[in-house]
mmCIF file of C-alpha atoms in Angstrom:
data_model
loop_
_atom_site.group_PDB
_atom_site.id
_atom_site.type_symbol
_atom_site.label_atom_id
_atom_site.label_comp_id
_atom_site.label_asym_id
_atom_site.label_seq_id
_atom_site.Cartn_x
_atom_site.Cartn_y
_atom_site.Cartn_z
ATOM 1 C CA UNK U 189 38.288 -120.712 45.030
ATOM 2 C CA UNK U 190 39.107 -117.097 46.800
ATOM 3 C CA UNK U 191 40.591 -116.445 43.282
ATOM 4 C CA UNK U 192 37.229 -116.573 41.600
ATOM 5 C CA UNK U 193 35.433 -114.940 44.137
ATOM 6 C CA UNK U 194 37.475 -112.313 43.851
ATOM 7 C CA UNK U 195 37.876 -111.797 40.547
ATOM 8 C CA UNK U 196 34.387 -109.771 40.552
ATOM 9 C CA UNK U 197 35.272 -107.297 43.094
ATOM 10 C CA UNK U 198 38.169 -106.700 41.217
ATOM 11 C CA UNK U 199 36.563 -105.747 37.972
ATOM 12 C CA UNK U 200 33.731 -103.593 39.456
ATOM 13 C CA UNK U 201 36.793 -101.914 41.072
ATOM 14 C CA UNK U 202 38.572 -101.710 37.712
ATOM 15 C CA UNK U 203 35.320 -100.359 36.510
ATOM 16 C CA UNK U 204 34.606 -97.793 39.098
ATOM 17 C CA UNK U 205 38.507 -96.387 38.410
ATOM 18 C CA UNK U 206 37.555 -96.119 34.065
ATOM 19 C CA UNK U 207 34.314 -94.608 35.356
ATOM 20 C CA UNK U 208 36.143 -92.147 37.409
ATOM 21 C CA UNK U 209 38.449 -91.311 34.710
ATOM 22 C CA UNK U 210 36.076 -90.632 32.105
ATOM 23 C CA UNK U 211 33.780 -88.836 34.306
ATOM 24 C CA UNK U 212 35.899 -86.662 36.365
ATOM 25 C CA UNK U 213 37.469 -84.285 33.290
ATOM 26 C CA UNK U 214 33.908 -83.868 31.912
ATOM 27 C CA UNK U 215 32.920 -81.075 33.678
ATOM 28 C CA UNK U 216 36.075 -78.879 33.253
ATOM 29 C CA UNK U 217 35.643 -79.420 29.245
ATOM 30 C CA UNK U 218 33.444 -77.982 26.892
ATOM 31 C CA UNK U 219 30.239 -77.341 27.549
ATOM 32 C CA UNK U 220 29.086 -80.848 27.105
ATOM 33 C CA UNK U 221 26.643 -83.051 28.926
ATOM 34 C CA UNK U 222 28.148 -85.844 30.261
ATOM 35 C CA UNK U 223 26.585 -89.078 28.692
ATOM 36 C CA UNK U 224 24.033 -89.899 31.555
ATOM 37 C CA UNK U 225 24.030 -88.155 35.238
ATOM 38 C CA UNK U 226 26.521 -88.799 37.371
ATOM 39 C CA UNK U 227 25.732 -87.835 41.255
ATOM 40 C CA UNK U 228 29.007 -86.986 41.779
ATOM 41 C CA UNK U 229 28.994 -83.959 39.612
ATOM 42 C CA UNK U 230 25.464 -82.337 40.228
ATOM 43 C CA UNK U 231 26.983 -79.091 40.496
ATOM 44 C CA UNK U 232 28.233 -79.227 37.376
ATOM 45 C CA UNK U 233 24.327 -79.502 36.335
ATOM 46 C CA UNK U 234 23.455 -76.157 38.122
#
């Protein structure tokens, strides 16, 4: 029963970590707009 209710958390986790991966080199690269706005990089907007 924990095991299910965990198993959520532990994929929006998983998720948040790709998200973070995919996102995070973006703004160092080319001069390409990331794929939709990500709050954590507004500066890279500016």
């Amino acid at each position: 029963m924990a095991l299910l209710e965990l198993l959520p958390l532990v994929g929006l986790v998983v998720l948040v970590g790709l998200l973070e991966l995919f996102v995070s080199p973006l703004p160092k690269g080319i001069g390409k707009n990331p794929p939709f706005p990500n709050p954590h990089h507004l500066s890279y907007y500016y």
